[in-house]
Structure formats: C-alpha cells, structure tokens
Tab-separated table of C-alpha atoms and ligand atoms in Angstrom:
chain	number	residue	atom	x	y	z
A	1	UNK	CA	45.628	6.644	-49.454
A	2	UNK	CA	46.919	9.254	-46.980
A	3	UNK	CA	45.832	12.788	-46.249
A	4	UNK	CA	47.839	15.758	-45.054
A	5	UNK	CA	46.086	18.902	-43.860
A	6	UNK	CA	47.623	22.277	-44.698
A	7	UNK	CA	46.519	24.314	-41.736
A	8	UNK	CA	45.778	27.866	-42.815
A	9	UNK	CA	42.632	28.731	-40.871
A	10	UNK	CA	39.737	29.404	-43.232
A	11	UNK	CA	41.982	28.605	-46.211
A	12	UNK	CA	43.029	25.171	-44.910
A	13	UNK	CA	42.944	22.292	-47.367
A	14	UNK	CA	43.744	18.614	-47.781
A	15	UNK	CA	46.530	17.071	-49.782
A	16	UNK	CA	45.455	13.535	-50.630
A	17	UNK	CA	48.240	11.173	-51.679
A	18	UNK	CA	47.791	7.669	-53.047
A	19	UNK	CA	47.232	5.461	-56.094
A	20	UNK	CA	44.215	5.590	-58.393
A	21	UNK	CA	42.900	8.963	-57.179
A	22	UNK	CA	42.178	10.491	-60.582
A	23	UNK	CA	39.224	8.152	-61.052
A	24	UNK	CA	37.551	9.742	-58.018
A	25	UNK	CA	38.452	13.406	-58.574
A	26	UNK	CA	34.791	14.257	-59.278
A	27	UNK	CA	33.704	12.968	-55.869
A	28	UNK	CA	36.583	14.712	-54.062
A	29	UNK	CA	35.651	18.003	-55.712
A	30	UNK	CA	31.895	17.785	-55.124
A	31	UNK	CA	32.349	16.924	-51.436
A	32	UNK	CA	34.313	20.169	-50.998
A	33	UNK	CA	33.085	22.640	-53.616
A	34	UNK	CA	29.800	23.638	-55.104
A	35	UNK	CA	31.136	24.124	-58.640
A	36	UNK	CA	28.948	23.684	-61.686
A	37	UNK	CA	31.807	23.885	-64.189
A	38	UNK	CA	35.506	23.119	-64.316
A	39	UNK	CA	38.316	24.201	-66.619
A	40	UNK	CA	40.951	21.485	-66.853
A	41	UNK	CA	44.262	23.166	-67.635
A	42	UNK	CA	46.945	20.729	-68.730
A	43	UNK	CA	49.763	20.249	-71.227
A	44	UNK	CA	49.818	18.078	-74.331
A	45	UNK	CA	51.928	15.297	-72.755
A	46	UNK	CA	49.797	14.969	-69.640
A	47	UNK	CA	46.578	15.328	-71.651
A	48	UNK	CA	47.452	12.192	-73.633
A	49	UNK	CA	47.397	10.107	-70.427
A	50	UNK	CA	45.038	11.762	-67.947
A	51	UNK	CA	42.752	14.367	-69.491
A	52	UNK	CA	40.043	11.881	-70.396
A	53	UNK	CA	39.818	10.136	-66.970
A	54	UNK	CA	39.769	13.506	-65.166
A	55	UNK	CA	37.074	14.811	-67.490
A	56	UNK	CA	34.998	11.645	-67.165
A	57	UNK	CA	35.202	11.670	-63.365
A	58	UNK	CA	34.160	15.333	-63.103
A	59	UNK	CA	31.331	14.952	-65.633
A	60	UNK	CA	30.235	11.781	-63.843
A	61	UNK	CA	29.545	13.975	-60.811
A	62	UNK	CA	27.609	16.503	-62.889
A	63	UNK	CA	30.429	19.043	-63.341
A	64	UNK	CA	30.567	20.379	-66.888
A	65	UNK	CA	34.148	20.670	-68.190
A	66	UNK	CA	36.175	22.680	-70.650
A	67	UNK	CA	39.773	21.865	-71.573
A	68	UNK	CA	42.715	24.210	-71.983
A	69	UNK	CA	45.803	22.453	-73.304
A	70	UNK	CA	49.128	24.300	-73.405
A	71	UNK	CA	52.536	23.311	-74.770
A	72	UNK	CA	54.700	21.322	-72.368
A	73	UNK	CA	57.752	23.007	-70.859
A	74	UNK	CA	58.888	26.059	-68.939
A	75	UNK	CA	58.188	28.361	-71.916
A	76	UNK	CA	54.459	28.071	-71.138
A	77	UNK	CA	55.025	30.052	-67.927
A	78	UNK	CA	54.839	33.302	-69.905
A	79	UNK	CA	52.601	36.362	-70.097
A	80	UNK	CA	51.455	35.260	-73.566
A	81	UNK	CA	50.322	31.788	-72.487
A	82	UNK	CA	48.800	33.188	-69.277
A	83	UNK	CA	46.775	35.636	-71.369
A	84	UNK	CA	45.567	32.736	-73.519
A	85	UNK	CA	44.458	30.701	-70.483
A	86	UNK	CA	42.715	33.634	-68.787
A	87	UNK	CA	41.041	34.589	-72.072
A	88	UNK	CA	39.716	31.061	-72.478
A	89	UNK	CA	38.357	31.012	-68.903
A	90	UNK	CA	36.559	34.303	-69.462
A	91	UNK	CA	35.250	33.512	-72.964
A	92	UNK	CA	33.883	30.210	-71.650
A	93	UNK	CA	32.030	32.250	-69.014
A	94	UNK	CA	33.336	30.296	-66.078
A	95	UNK	CA	32.254	31.995	-62.894
A	96	UNK	CA	34.122	32.756	-59.707
A	97	UNK	CA	32.468	29.770	-58.011
A	98	UNK	CA	33.639	27.419	-60.765
A	99	UNK	CA	36.895	25.556	-60.534
A	100	UNK	CA	40.230	25.548	-62.329
A	101	UNK	CA	41.818	22.094	-62.252
A	102	UNK	CA	45.588	22.263	-62.747
A	103	UNK	CA	46.447	18.842	-64.172
A	104	UNK	CA	50.178	18.445	-64.686
A	105	UNK	CA	53.630	19.202	-63.352
A	106	UNK	CA	55.059	22.345	-61.828
A	107	UNK	CA	54.682	24.463	-64.974
A	108	UNK	CA	50.968	23.746	-65.357
A	109	UNK	CA	50.374	24.148	-61.608
A	110	UNK	CA	52.093	27.541	-61.469
A	111	UNK	CA	50.461	28.800	-64.667
A	112	UNK	CA	46.928	27.534	-64.017
A	113	UNK	CA	47.185	28.550	-60.355
A	114	UNK	CA	48.081	32.108	-61.314
A	115	UNK	CA	45.295	32.187	-63.914
A	116	UNK	CA	42.838	31.040	-61.194
A	117	UNK	CA	44.184	33.697	-58.801
A	118	UNK	CA	43.624	36.597	-61.190
A	119	UNK	CA	40.545	35.522	-63.188
A	120	UNK	CA	37.397	37.136	-61.795
A	121	UNK	CA	39.631	38.107	-58.830
A	122	UNK	CA	39.986	34.496	-57.780
A	123	UNK	CA	38.361	31.229	-58.832
A	124	UNK	CA	38.506	27.918	-56.971
A	125	UNK	CA	41.691	26.002	-57.672
A	126	UNK	CA	42.298	22.251	-57.442
A	127	UNK	CA	45.826	21.008	-58.023
A	128	UNK	CA	46.272	17.561	-59.565
A	129	UNK	CA	50.072	17.243	-59.698
A	130	UNK	CA	51.380	14.534	-62.027
A	131	UNK	CA	55.134	14.925	-61.500
A	132	UNK	CA	57.110	14.034	-58.384
A	133	UNK	CA	58.323	17.615	-58.098
A	134	UNK	CA	54.795	18.984	-58.212
A	135	UNK	CA	53.478	16.364	-55.754
A	136	UNK	CA	56.099	17.057	-53.088
A	137	UNK	CA	56.589	20.772	-53.602
A	138	UNK	CA	54.988	23.104	-56.095
A	139	UNK	CA	51.334	22.014	-55.819
A	140	UNK	CA	51.348	22.604	-52.044
A	141	UNK	CA	51.657	26.019	-50.449
A	142	UNK	CA	50.039	28.397	-52.895
A	143	UNK	CA	52.963	29.774	-54.865
A	144	UNK	CA	51.765	30.500	-58.404
A	145	UNK	CA	53.311	32.518	-61.187
A	146	UNK	CA	55.136	32.868	-64.458
A	147	UNK	CA	58.655	33.694	-65.652
A	148	UNK	CA	59.762	36.894	-67.376
A	149	UNK	CA	62.960	37.665	-69.295
A	150	UNK	CA	64.252	39.147	-66.021
A	151	UNK	CA	64.020	35.852	-64.140
A	152	UNK	CA	62.048	32.892	-62.909
A	153	UNK	CA	58.780	33.236	-60.966
A	154	UNK	CA	59.174	37.002	-60.642
A	155	UNK	CA	55.497	37.614	-61.439
A	156	UNK	CA	52.896	35.713	-59.455
A	157	UNK	CA	50.707	35.461	-56.395
A	158	UNK	CA	50.305	33.436	-53.243
A	159	UNK	CA	47.031	31.667	-53.937
A	160	UNK	CA	46.088	28.512	-52.072
A	161	UNK	CA	44.258	25.645	-53.767
A	162	UNK	CA	41.095	24.189	-52.244
A	163	UNK	CA	42.388	20.651	-52.651
A	164	UNK	CA	45.510	18.851	-53.854
A	165	UNK	CA	45.067	15.368	-55.296
A	166	UNK	CA	48.427	13.626	-55.757
A	167	UNK	CA	47.746	10.400	-57.643
A	168	UNK	CA	50.976	8.426	-57.290
A	169	UNK	CA	50.076	6.198	-60.270
A	170	UNK	CA	50.754	9.190	-62.541
A	171	UNK	CA	54.448	8.858	-61.653
A	172	UNK	CA	54.567	5.546	-63.530
A	173	UNK	CA	54.441	7.432	-66.838
A	174	UNK	CA	56.921	10.123	-65.750
A	175	UNK	CA	60.231	10.120	-67.685
A	176	UNK	CA	63.153	8.971	-65.500
A	177	UNK	CA	64.902	12.332	-65.740
A	178	UNK	CA	61.795	14.105	-64.397
A	179	UNK	CA	61.478	11.634	-61.522
A	180	UNK	CA	65.136	12.136	-60.556
A	181	UNK	CA	64.699	15.902	-60.702
A	182	UNK	CA	61.670	15.687	-58.391
A	183	UNK	CA	63.677	13.525	-56.032
A	184	UNK	CA	66.021	16.471	-55.440
A	185	UNK	CA	63.101	18.255	-53.740
A	186	UNK	CA	62.396	15.146	-51.610
A	187	UNK	CA	66.034	15.057	-50.440
A	188	UNK	CA	65.755	18.784	-49.721
A	189	UNK	CA	63.289	18.167	-46.847
A	190	UNK	CA	65.828	15.896	-45.144
A	191	UNK	CA	68.600	18.398	-45.669
A	192	UNK	CA	66.600	21.317	-44.275
A	193	UNK	CA	65.760	20.020	-40.821
A	194	UNK	CA	65.304	16.251	-40.719
A	195	UNK	CA	68.520	14.260	-40.683
A	196	UNK	CA	66.615	11.094	-39.802
A	197	UNK	CA	64.523	11.455	-42.990
A	198	UNK	CA	67.703	11.987	-45.025
A	199	UNK	CA	69.205	8.806	-43.519
A	200	UNK	CA	65.954	6.975	-44.367
A	201	UNK	CA	66.254	8.226	-47.944
A	202	UNK	CA	69.846	6.969	-48.088
A	203	UNK	CA	68.592	3.511	-47.041
A	204	UNK	CA	65.454	3.485	-49.215
A	205	UNK	CA	66.377	5.385	-52.370
A	206	UNK	CA	66.243	2.357	-54.642
A	207	UNK	CA	62.847	1.247	-53.303
A	208	UNK	CA	61.501	4.794	-53.713
A	209	UNK	CA	62.568	4.789	-57.362
A	210	UNK	CA	60.843	1.439	-57.882
A	211	UNK	CA	57.476	2.773	-56.648
A	212	UNK	CA	55.006	1.285	-54.183
A	213	UNK	CA	54.913	1.908	-50.447
A	214	UNK	CA	58.371	3.476	-50.089
A	215	UNK	CA	57.574	6.009	-52.808
A	216	UNK	CA	54.247	6.904	-51.215
A	217	UNK	CA	55.898	7.279	-47.785
A	218	UNK	CA	58.589	9.567	-49.210
A	219	UNK	CA	55.913	11.728	-50.834
A	220	UNK	CA	53.779	11.891	-47.668
A	221	UNK	CA	56.711	12.812	-45.449
A	222	UNK	CA	57.730	15.505	-47.927
A	223	UNK	CA	54.201	16.922	-48.072
A	224	UNK	CA	53.961	16.873	-44.253
A	225	UNK	CA	57.237	18.786	-44.037
A	226	UNK	CA	56.052	21.316	-46.586
A	227	UNK	CA	52.634	21.687	-44.933
A	228	UNK	CA	54.299	22.439	-41.567
A	229	UNK	CA	56.488	25.155	-43.041
A	230	UNK	CA	53.662	26.724	-45.054
A	231	UNK	CA	51.316	26.712	-42.037
A	232	UNK	CA	53.989	28.511	-39.999
A	233	UNK	CA	54.943	31.071	-42.651
A	234	UNK	CA	52.554	31.195	-45.586
A	235	UNK	CA	53.971	34.270	-47.297
A	236	UNK	CA	57.657	33.623	-46.740
A	237	UNK	CA	58.292	36.259	-44.131
A	238	UNK	CA	60.880	33.969	-42.560
A	239	UNK	CA	61.070	30.196	-42.175
A	240	UNK	CA	59.528	29.348	-45.570
A	241	UNK	CA	62.695	30.676	-47.201
A	242	UNK	CA	64.354	27.436	-46.002
A	243	UNK	CA	62.411	25.664	-48.758
A	244	UNK	CA	64.639	27.544	-51.169
A	245	UNK	CA	67.691	25.496	-50.177
A	246	UNK	CA	69.697	25.114	-53.381
A	247	UNK	CA	67.375	27.427	-55.287
A	248	UNK	CA	69.511	30.586	-55.384
A	249	UNK	CA	72.337	28.843	-57.234
A	250	UNK	CA	69.841	26.601	-59.061
A	251	UNK	CA	67.684	29.440	-60.387
A	252	UNK	CA	70.818	31.251	-61.578
A	253	UNK	CA	71.895	28.174	-63.566
A	254	UNK	CA	68.417	27.811	-65.040
A	255	UNK	CA	68.300	31.486	-66.031
A	256	UNK	CA	71.740	31.348	-67.679
A	257	UNK	CA	70.607	28.258	-69.615
A	258	UNK	CA	67.548	30.221	-70.767
A	259	UNK	CA	65.305	27.560	-69.117
A	260	UNK	CA	66.354	25.222	-71.907
A	261	UNK	CA	65.220	21.752	-70.789
A	262	UNK	CA	67.857	20.166	-73.016
A	263	UNK	CA	70.456	21.655	-70.632
A	264	UNK	CA	68.736	21.822	-67.263
A	265	UNK	CA	65.379	21.251	-65.589
A	266	UNK	CA	64.380	22.781	-62.285
A	267	UNK	CA	65.121	19.843	-59.978
A	268	UNK	CA	68.553	19.410	-61.562
A	269	UNK	CA	69.297	23.057	-60.805
A	270	UNK	CA	68.158	22.439	-57.220
A	271	UNK	CA	70.421	19.368	-56.951
A	272	UNK	CA	73.503	21.286	-58.122
A	273	UNK	CA	72.409	24.226	-55.968
A	274	UNK	CA	72.086	22.070	-52.830
A	275	UNK	CA	75.492	20.507	-53.440
A	276	UNK	CA	76.964	24.006	-53.945
A	277	UNK	CA	75.239	25.329	-50.792
A	278	UNK	CA	76.789	22.485	-48.768
A	279	UNK	CA	80.238	22.865	-50.326
A	280	UNK	CA	80.100	26.642	-49.804
A	281	UNK	CA	79.059	26.103	-46.176
A	282	UNK	CA	82.002	23.710	-45.739
A	283	UNK	CA	84.376	26.177	-47.398
A	284	UNK	CA	83.176	28.873	-44.974
A	285	UNK	CA	83.753	26.551	-42.009
A	286	UNK	CA	80.032	26.366	-41.207
A	287	UNK	CA	79.702	22.599	-41.646
A	288	UNK	CA	82.034	19.641	-42.023
A	289	UNK	CA	83.391	18.713	-45.446
A	290	UNK	CA	82.093	15.186	-44.791
A	291	UNK	CA	78.520	16.565	-44.643
A	292	UNK	CA	79.001	18.136	-48.074
A	293	UNK	CA	80.500	14.877	-49.362
A	294	UNK	CA	77.589	12.864	-47.946
A	295	UNK	CA	75.053	15.087	-49.707
A	296	UNK	CA	76.948	14.905	-52.975
A	297	UNK	CA	77.194	11.101	-52.749
A	298	UNK	CA	73.466	10.715	-52.206
A	299	UNK	CA	72.469	13.052	-55.042
A	300	UNK	CA	74.936	11.370	-57.390
A	301	UNK	CA	73.591	7.935	-56.434
A	302	UNK	CA	70.148	9.232	-57.409
A	303	UNK	CA	71.554	10.138	-60.834
A	304	UNK	CA	71.457	13.875	-60.199
A	305	UNK	CA	74.034	16.477	-61.223
A	306	UNK	CA	76.058	17.972	-58.355
A	307	UNK	CA	78.625	20.175	-60.139
A	308	UNK	CA	78.228	23.158	-62.428
A	309	UNK	CA	80.239	21.228	-65.038
A	310	UNK	CA	77.538	18.546	-65.041
A	311	UNK	CA	75.295	21.107	-66.793
A	312	UNK	CA	76.079	21.492	-70.518
A	313	UNK	CA	77.449	24.868	-71.584
A	314	UNK	CA	79.784	27.508	-70.221
A	315	UNK	CA	79.206	29.530	-67.037
A	316	UNK	CA	81.177	32.367	-65.481
A	317	UNK	CA	81.151	33.587	-61.862
A	318	UNK	CA	80.135	37.055	-63.136
A	319	UNK	CA	77.005	35.819	-64.916
A	320	UNK	CA	76.096	33.619	-61.933
A	321	UNK	CA	76.388	36.664	-59.598
A	322	UNK	CA	74.333	38.773	-62.015
A	323	UNK	CA	71.588	36.119	-62.230
A	324	UNK	CA	71.515	35.717	-58.427
A	325	UNK	CA	71.020	39.469	-57.971
A	326	UNK	CA	67.471	38.938	-59.354
A	327	UNK	CA	66.647	36.447	-56.603
A	328	UNK	CA	63.507	37.275	-54.607
A	329	UNK	CA	65.505	36.807	-51.413
A	330	UNK	CA	67.721	39.804	-52.184
A	331	UNK	CA	67.025	42.444	-49.535
A	332	UNK	CA	68.482	45.919	-49.827
A	333	UNK	CA	70.780	44.572	-52.540
A	334	UNK	CA	72.231	41.964	-50.127
A	335	UNK	CA	72.225	38.244	-50.869
A	336	UNK	CA	70.349	35.838	-48.629
A	337	UNK	CA	71.367	32.210	-48.971
A	338	UNK	CA	70.181	29.045	-47.326
A	339	UNK	CA	73.348	27.648	-45.798
A	340	UNK	CA	73.872	24.791	-43.401
A	341	UNK	CA	75.594	23.734	-40.206
A	342	UNK	CA	75.281	20.069	-41.214
A	343	UNK	CA	72.847	17.559	-42.709
A	344	UNK	CA	69.357	18.581	-41.525
A	345	UNK	CA	70.629	21.859	-40.072
A	346	UNK	CA	69.933	24.446	-42.781
A	347	UNK	CA	69.488	28.081	-41.822
A	348	UNK	CA	68.763	31.411	-43.448
A	349	UNK	CA	72.017	33.335	-43.854
A	350	UNK	CA	71.348	37.001	-44.504
A	351	UNK	CA	73.970	39.340	-45.795
A	352	UNK	CA	76.296	36.724	-47.289
A	353	UNK	CA	79.532	38.320	-48.534
A	354	UNK	CA	79.263	38.460	-52.349
A	355	UNK	CA	83.072	38.356	-52.653
A	356	UNK	CA	83.152	35.026	-50.808
A	357	UNK	CA	80.447	33.636	-53.136
A	358	UNK	CA	82.251	34.925	-56.233
A	359	UNK	CA	85.577	33.400	-55.106
A	360	UNK	CA	83.843	30.104	-54.286
A	361	UNK	CA	82.202	29.971	-57.719
A	362	UNK	CA	85.489	30.824	-59.453
A	363	UNK	CA	87.160	27.932	-57.581
A	364	UNK	CA	84.267	25.578	-58.459
A	365	UNK	CA	84.461	26.505	-62.135
A	366	UNK	CA	88.240	26.198	-62.171
A	367	UNK	CA	88.026	22.693	-60.658
A	368	UNK	CA	85.425	21.850	-63.301
A	369	UNK	CA	87.701	23.127	-66.076
A	370	UNK	CA	90.642	21.095	-64.698
A	371	UNK	CA	88.532	17.926	-64.405
A	372	UNK	CA	87.276	18.460	-67.949
A	373	UNK	CA	90.812	19.045	-69.280
A	374	UNK	CA	92.160	15.924	-67.560
A	375	UNK	CA	89.251	13.840	-68.843
A	376	UNK	CA	90.264	14.998	-72.336
A	377	UNK	CA	93.827	13.889	-71.590
A	378	UNK	CA	95.236	17.446	-71.935
B	1	LIG	N1	59.055	25.837	-53.476
B	1	LIG	C1	59.310	26.684	-52.383
B	1	LIG	C2	58.075	27.128	-51.688
B	1	LIG	O1	56.983	26.677	-51.987
B	1	LIG	O2	58.169	27.964	-50.835
C-alpha cells in the first residue's frame, strides 16, 4: 500500500493506492471524518462487484449507509441524473457533515463529486475509483461535473475529496478495453514532462497490463505526477492545462460520436488526441517526426487507437473545428492546444492558428480515406 499526499493547505488529502483497500474503507473514513451516514453512489456494473463490501465495511465502523445506483455510461453525467442523485441525498436527510462515497469509474466520480459539491452547499466526498482512468486521473484533483448537449464537462465545480482510496484489485474485473483506455492517461504523464517515465512504460507495458507490482508502481507514479500539478495549480490557471494533452482533439471526437461508447470511450479519444497532438507538433516543426512515431508505436502496442480512422464513423475537419470551439481552453475565441517539443516536453500553446489545425485535420482525414480505400483494394 502506498500513499500520495495532495498538498492543498487546509484541503489537503491522501490518495491511498494498493490491493484489498475496499475491505478497510470504513476505518479509513472514520480516522479522517466524523460522519454518521454515507451515501454510496455507484453504477449497476460496479455495484454487482463492490457495493456490498463497501457497505459492510462502512457499517462495520458504525456509519449508516444509503445506496444510489445509476446506469453505467457517460449518459449518466446529465442534469436529469444529477437531479435524481441530489434529490435522493436530500430526501434521505443526509447532512453536510455526512459523506458521499463515489464508488466507480470517471462517470460516477464526476457525477457524485458534483452532487456532493452542490448538496447542502458541500458535503464530504470520498472517491473510491474502480477504473484505471479514475485511479490515475479523474478521482484526484477535484474536477467534478456533467455533460450538456453543448459539450463535455461544461457544467461542474472544482471540489476536492477528503480521501481517495484506489483499490488496485478492482482493476481485475475491469474490461480490457477500459483498462487500455485508462492506460492512455498513464502514458500522458510521461509525455507531459517525464521522458524517463515514458521509457519505463515502454519497457514495462506488458507487466503493467498483467497486474501486480508494475501496475501499482505505474498508478503511484501517475498519481504523484497529478498531485504535483494540482498542488501547483488547483484551478487550472496555468500549468494544470498540461493535463489536457490530447484532450482538445479527444473531446471533439467524443462529442461528434455523441459520447457513444460503442464508437469511442474517453481514454481512446485521449489516445488519438495525443497521437494527433504529436503529429501536429511534428508537422509544425516543433518536434521531430520520430518523437511522434515513438508515441504512436507505444499507444498502438497498448492496443489503443492513434488515428481518426480508428474510430468508427465519418468525421470532417469542419465538425472537428466546431466541436473544439467549445473547449474550456478557448480564450477570446482563440484555440489553446497542448503541443510538444518532444517526448516529455509538452507545453501550453496559446493562439494556435486555426487554419493550420484545419489543414492538418484535412490531411489526416485524407490519409485515413486513402488507407481505407487501399485496404478495400480500390
Ligand atoms: N483530467 C485533467 C485534470 O484533472 O485537470
């Protein structure tokens, strides 16, 4: 078991990473919070595996529980489902000093976190992430929120949890596609500012996918990287934007796909987005083509998509540009991208020329169309 401290003054908290943690969640909560009751918010898939042990551990420490189970998938990050969760918290008369336990992946964490932020003007929040993506990224750092028809995560709040409990055993029941998608966010930390970590991932990818010590190390190093960035820039005034490497392109792809998990899930969008960010940087002469190739090779070896044509369906440069205009990093109508000068040398590029992005996307899509046509023997 390892612990990482997210250093935010009076709002500092621990992220505990290791196997078999769910069995002791009650003790971890009671040593930090004086909560008489807990609402466990989870989805149907996660509930089948972990709701009962979480409930038993909390009740074993004298914390009364209620359960709020939502449908799995991105569609639960909506105003309607949020209203249902908040309504349940209020009808059950949970108080501000009680705790919301977000048990699940990124969707549950964002939804339950936002419900905790706005119910009674802020209840205690404990994140129990059960997906790789949530363990290394979304459960740490306090971003909570929902999607709207206008775009992803456009409504939400920065609201820090009081504790994050990342039980690595929960990854054993995670579908392979979800694990791969979470791995994109692990690779991201190497690509941002830690070439040595990226090289370690290149050497240890297979062991990480098998589980055990390598997997736990990859998670801890990712959480440490995230904790450092969040401690330096909690509300994304600057450096935290680096964590969005690959997300501008990725969010656009997700939005165009209507968040349809059959076509794309978040980490897959991030993988394609990171590959695009590196290829765009190479095309602009900012980094070497071999850096872009190296990134693509690693993501492909991990079974991740790296090209727009790897995502089912049709995309046009115009709809990609339109979707990116909704990005939260747009300032004064100008696009901010996370670009790179090489592996581990990402930087925030403000005022990127939209014409250059449009031309790059048109070339990417044309290459995709050609590859597709030749694979059909046309
Ligand atoms: N997932 C990006 C961030 O937490 O800032």
